[in-house]
């Protein structure tokens, strides 16, 4: 399932990111691709050790940790430091799947990628092409969001970035290990949580029916979570 999380960054924050990224030191993204994906990857990235990338990435992580929809949808236990990339002049990333296990020795971090995320930092009218194409159970979906919005999708899906034929497409991407690795179980929990949130609005804080649903939510989470 694809989940769109709007306004992870507001307009002012997007402006700040764009100003910083315009002056950043972009390098060939093929340097960080695996041996198979190097053949299909054509973009620019900020180096992992880049100070702009680290600072802006931490701002994103702070935002995500406080975003109720992100927390509910991802149940993230570990998050990869965001990677910034830029596509232009026909740049693209052909169909690939993301590595299942990702290791970052300098952060003493190993994650199993359950969810992938793309945070758009360019608005759709700034570039042509550049859709994120995600193969799902019911066919491929093309995703191209407003700057500041993020899409979450299962890391197990094949996906690609269509060639950017005009302008620049700048994004931040990251990966998460979820407390609930199974996508269908995580999706049920998300649906239940969202229903509880909307049913709770306008009801008493101690409404017994809501309490019972919350009880069910936590017992399902207890059954499925691996931490
Ligand atoms: Ni990917």
Short mmCIF file of C-alpha atoms and ligand atoms in Angstrom, two decimals:
data_model
loop_
_atom_site.label_atom_id
_atom_site.label_comp_id
_atom_site.label_asym_id
_atom_site.label_seq_id
_atom_site.Cartn_x
_atom_site.Cartn_y
_atom_site.Cartn_z
CA UNK A 1 0.00 0.00 0.00
CA UNK A 2 1.15 3.52 -0.78
CA UNK A 3 0.58 6.13 1.90
CA UNK A 4 0.95 9.83 1.17
CA UNK A 5 1.96 12.03 4.09
CA UNK A 6 1.31 15.66 3.24
CA UNK A 7 3.20 18.65 4.60
CA UNK A 8 6.10 16.87 6.21
CA UNK A 9 7.78 20.19 5.41
CA UNK A 10 5.86 23.46 5.01
CA UNK A 11 6.58 25.99 2.24
CA UNK A 12 9.12 27.94 4.30
CA UNK A 13 10.98 24.77 5.22
CA UNK A 14 11.01 23.59 1.62
CA UNK A 15 12.46 27.00 0.66
CA UNK A 16 15.18 26.62 3.29
CA UNK A 17 16.04 23.12 2.07
CA UNK A 18 16.15 24.23 -1.54
CA UNK A 19 18.46 27.14 -0.79
CA UNK A 20 20.86 24.89 1.10
CA UNK A 21 20.71 22.16 -1.55
CA UNK A 22 21.29 24.61 -4.42
CA UNK A 23 24.73 25.34 -2.96
CA UNK A 24 25.51 21.74 -1.92
CA UNK A 25 28.22 19.51 -3.35
CA UNK A 26 26.40 17.01 -5.62
CA UNK A 27 28.26 13.89 -6.76
CA UNK A 28 27.50 11.08 -9.21
CA UNK A 29 24.89 8.79 -7.61
CA UNK A 30 26.38 5.72 -9.27
CA UNK A 31 29.07 5.77 -6.56
CA UNK A 32 26.54 4.57 -3.99
CA UNK A 33 24.68 2.05 -6.16
CA UNK A 34 25.07 -1.70 -5.78
CA UNK A 35 26.78 -3.62 -8.58
CA UNK A 36 23.48 -4.45 -10.31
CA UNK A 37 21.73 -1.12 -9.80
CA UNK A 38 24.70 0.93 -11.03
CA UNK A 39 23.66 0.00 -14.57
CA UNK A 40 20.22 1.58 -14.15
CA UNK A 41 20.98 4.52 -11.88
CA UNK A 42 21.70 7.94 -13.32
CA UNK A 43 21.39 10.82 -10.87
CA UNK A 44 23.32 13.05 -8.48
CA UNK A 45 23.50 12.61 -4.73
CA UNK A 46 24.98 14.25 -1.68
CA UNK A 47 27.75 12.20 -0.13
CA UNK A 48 26.84 10.40 3.08
CA UNK A 49 29.49 12.37 4.97
CA UNK A 50 28.29 15.72 3.59
CA UNK A 51 27.52 18.18 6.41
CA UNK A 52 24.49 19.66 4.56
CA UNK A 53 23.04 16.19 4.06
CA UNK A 54 23.54 15.30 7.73
CA UNK A 55 21.98 18.52 9.04
CA UNK A 56 19.01 18.56 6.66
CA UNK A 57 18.51 14.83 7.12
CA UNK A 58 18.29 15.27 10.88
CA UNK A 59 15.66 17.99 10.40
CA UNK A 60 13.58 15.52 8.38
CA UNK A 61 13.98 12.77 10.98
CA UNK A 62 12.83 15.19 13.70
CA UNK A 63 9.75 16.10 11.67
CA UNK A 64 8.88 12.46 10.98
CA UNK A 65 9.21 11.44 14.61
CA UNK A 66 6.60 14.04 15.58
CA UNK A 67 4.22 13.35 12.68
CA UNK A 68 1.28 11.23 13.95
CA UNK A 69 0.36 9.91 10.50
CA UNK A 70 3.95 8.85 9.80
CA UNK A 71 4.27 7.14 13.18
CA UNK A 72 0.95 5.31 12.71
CA UNK A 73 1.68 4.25 9.14
CA UNK A 74 5.29 3.18 9.56
CA UNK A 75 5.59 1.94 13.16
CA UNK A 76 9.25 2.69 12.45
CA UNK A 77 11.83 1.23 14.82
CA UNK A 78 14.92 2.39 12.91
CA UNK A 79 15.28 4.96 10.15
CA UNK A 80 18.14 5.35 7.68
CA UNK A 81 19.74 8.82 7.52
CA UNK A 82 17.96 10.53 4.58
CA UNK A 83 19.76 10.58 1.23
CA UNK A 84 19.34 13.60 -1.06
CA UNK A 85 19.22 13.11 -4.79
CA UNK A 86 18.81 15.19 -7.91
CA UNK A 87 17.64 14.11 -11.38
CA UNK A 88 18.06 16.28 -14.49
CA UNK A 89 19.01 16.02 -18.20
CA UNK A 90 17.25 12.67 -18.72
CA UNK A 91 18.47 11.30 -15.38
CA UNK A 92 16.50 8.30 -14.18
CA UNK A 93 16.66 5.17 -12.05
CA UNK A 94 15.48 2.02 -13.82
CA UNK A 95 13.38 -0.71 -12.21
CA UNK A 96 15.06 -2.08 -9.10
CA UNK A 97 14.30 -3.32 -5.62
CA UNK A 98 15.98 -1.82 -2.58
CA UNK A 99 18.51 -3.84 -0.59
CA UNK A 100 16.82 -5.89 2.13
CA UNK A 101 19.58 -5.33 4.69
CA UNK A 102 21.40 -2.02 4.92
CA UNK A 103 24.45 -1.41 7.05
CA UNK A 104 26.06 1.85 8.12
CA UNK A 105 29.07 0.91 10.26
CA UNK A 106 29.95 4.52 11.17
CA UNK A 107 26.51 4.90 12.80
CA UNK A 108 26.54 1.34 14.16
CA UNK A 109 23.26 0.92 12.28
CA UNK A 110 21.82 -2.12 10.53
CA UNK A 111 18.26 -2.08 9.27
CA UNK A 112 15.98 -4.44 7.41
CA UNK A 113 14.23 -2.23 4.88
CA UNK A 114 10.48 -2.72 5.32
CA UNK A 115 9.39 0.67 4.04
CA UNK A 116 10.89 3.10 1.57
CA UNK A 117 10.05 6.80 1.55
CA UNK A 118 10.46 9.61 -0.95
CA UNK A 119 10.07 13.20 0.24
CA UNK A 120 9.58 15.50 -2.74
CA UNK A 121 11.48 18.79 -2.57
CA UNK A 122 10.62 20.04 -6.09
CA UNK A 123 7.08 20.94 -7.13
CA UNK A 124 5.58 18.95 -10.04
CA UNK A 125 5.52 21.99 -12.34
CA UNK A 126 9.29 22.45 -12.00
CA UNK A 127 10.10 19.37 -14.06
CA UNK A 128 8.73 16.98 -16.67
CA UNK A 129 8.90 13.22 -16.15
CA UNK A 130 10.49 12.06 -12.92
CA UNK A 131 7.47 10.09 -11.73
CA UNK A 132 8.18 7.49 -9.06
CA UNK A 133 6.65 4.34 -10.56
CA UNK A 134 5.85 1.71 -7.96
CA UNK A 135 4.68 -1.78 -8.92
CA UNK A 136 1.88 -2.80 -6.64
CA UNK A 137 -0.43 -5.77 -6.37
CA UNK A 138 -2.96 -4.07 -8.66
CA UNK A 139 -0.49 -2.60 -11.17
CA UNK A 140 2.01 0.23 -11.33
CA UNK A 141 1.25 3.56 -9.69
CA UNK A 142 2.88 6.83 -10.74
CA UNK A 143 3.66 9.20 -7.87
CA UNK A 144 4.60 12.85 -8.25
CA UNK A 145 3.81 14.96 -5.21
CA UNK A 146 3.94 18.58 -4.13
CA UNK A 147 7.18 19.77 -2.54
CA UNK A 148 7.07 18.91 1.17
CA UNK A 149 4.92 15.78 0.72
CA UNK A 150 6.17 12.22 1.20
CA UNK A 151 5.12 8.81 -0.07
CA UNK A 152 5.69 5.62 1.93
CA UNK A 153 5.73 2.30 0.07
CA UNK A 154 6.83 -1.28 0.74
CA UNK A 155 10.56 -1.76 0.12
CA UNK A 156 9.69 -5.14 -1.36
CA UNK A 157 8.08 -3.50 -4.40
CA UNK A 158 9.90 -3.01 -7.69
CA UNK A 159 10.11 0.71 -8.44
CA UNK A 160 11.79 3.18 -10.75
CA UNK A 161 12.18 6.89 -11.40
CA UNK A 162 11.14 7.93 -14.93
CA UNK A 163 13.61 10.11 -16.90
CA UNK A 164 13.48 13.81 -16.05
CA UNK A 165 13.22 15.55 -19.42
CA UNK A 166 12.96 19.16 -18.20
CA UNK A 167 14.08 20.93 -15.04
CA UNK A 168 15.35 19.37 -11.84
CA UNK A 169 13.72 16.85 -9.53
CA UNK A 170 15.16 17.04 -6.01
CA UNK A 171 14.08 14.55 -3.36
CA UNK A 172 15.12 13.05 -0.06
CA UNK A 173 14.75 9.30 0.32
CA UNK A 174 15.01 7.04 3.33
CA UNK A 175 14.24 3.52 4.53
CA UNK A 176 12.73 2.17 7.70
CA UNK A 177 12.68 -0.99 9.71
CA UNK A 178 9.17 -1.30 11.09
CA UNK A 179 8.16 -2.96 14.34
CA UNK A 180 5.68 -4.85 12.12
CA UNK A 181 7.56 -6.20 9.11
CA UNK A 182 4.52 -7.74 7.39
CA UNK A 183 2.94 -5.16 5.09
CA UNK A 184 -0.60 -6.54 5.31
CA UNK A 185 -0.51 -6.69 9.13
CA UNK A 186 0.92 -3.16 9.30
CA UNK A 187 -1.79 -1.92 6.92
CA UNK A 188 -4.55 -3.43 9.10
CA UNK A 189 -3.10 -1.71 12.16
CA UNK A 190 -2.90 1.59 10.29
CA UNK A 191 -6.51 1.33 9.12
CA UNK A 192 -7.69 0.47 12.63
CA UNK A 193 -5.71 3.32 14.19
CA UNK A 194 -7.04 5.84 11.66
CA UNK A 195 -10.61 4.69 12.33
CA UNK A 196 -10.08 4.99 16.08
CA UNK A 197 -8.74 8.53 15.59
CA UNK A 198 -11.74 9.63 13.56
CA UNK A 199 -14.30 7.88 15.80
CA UNK A 200 -12.69 9.47 18.88
CA UNK A 201 -13.30 12.99 17.61
CA UNK A 202 -16.29 14.43 19.41
CA UNK A 203 -16.60 11.53 21.87
CA UNK A 204 -15.87 11.53 25.60
CA UNK A 205 -12.29 10.76 26.59
CA UNK A 206 -13.46 7.66 28.48
CA UNK A 207 -15.85 6.32 25.83
CA UNK A 208 -15.94 2.55 26.52
CA UNK A 209 -16.32 1.55 22.86
CA UNK A 210 -13.26 3.54 21.87
CA UNK A 211 -11.36 2.03 24.81
CA UNK A 212 -12.23 -1.43 23.57
CA UNK A 213 -11.00 -0.65 20.06
CA UNK A 214 -7.75 0.72 21.48
CA UNK A 215 -7.44 -2.50 23.49
CA UNK A 216 -7.85 -4.52 20.27
CA UNK A 217 -5.27 -2.32 18.48
CA UNK A 218 -2.64 -2.84 21.16
CA UNK A 219 -3.24 -6.56 21.40
CA UNK A 220 -2.85 -6.94 17.64
CA UNK A 221 0.31 -4.82 17.80
CA UNK A 222 1.59 -7.02 20.64
CA UNK A 223 0.92 -10.09 18.50
CA UNK A 224 2.68 -8.80 15.39
CA UNK A 225 5.45 -6.50 16.61
CA UNK A 226 9.08 -7.66 16.67
CA UNK A 227 11.30 -5.35 18.70
NI1 LIG B 1 14.93 2.35 -4.76
#
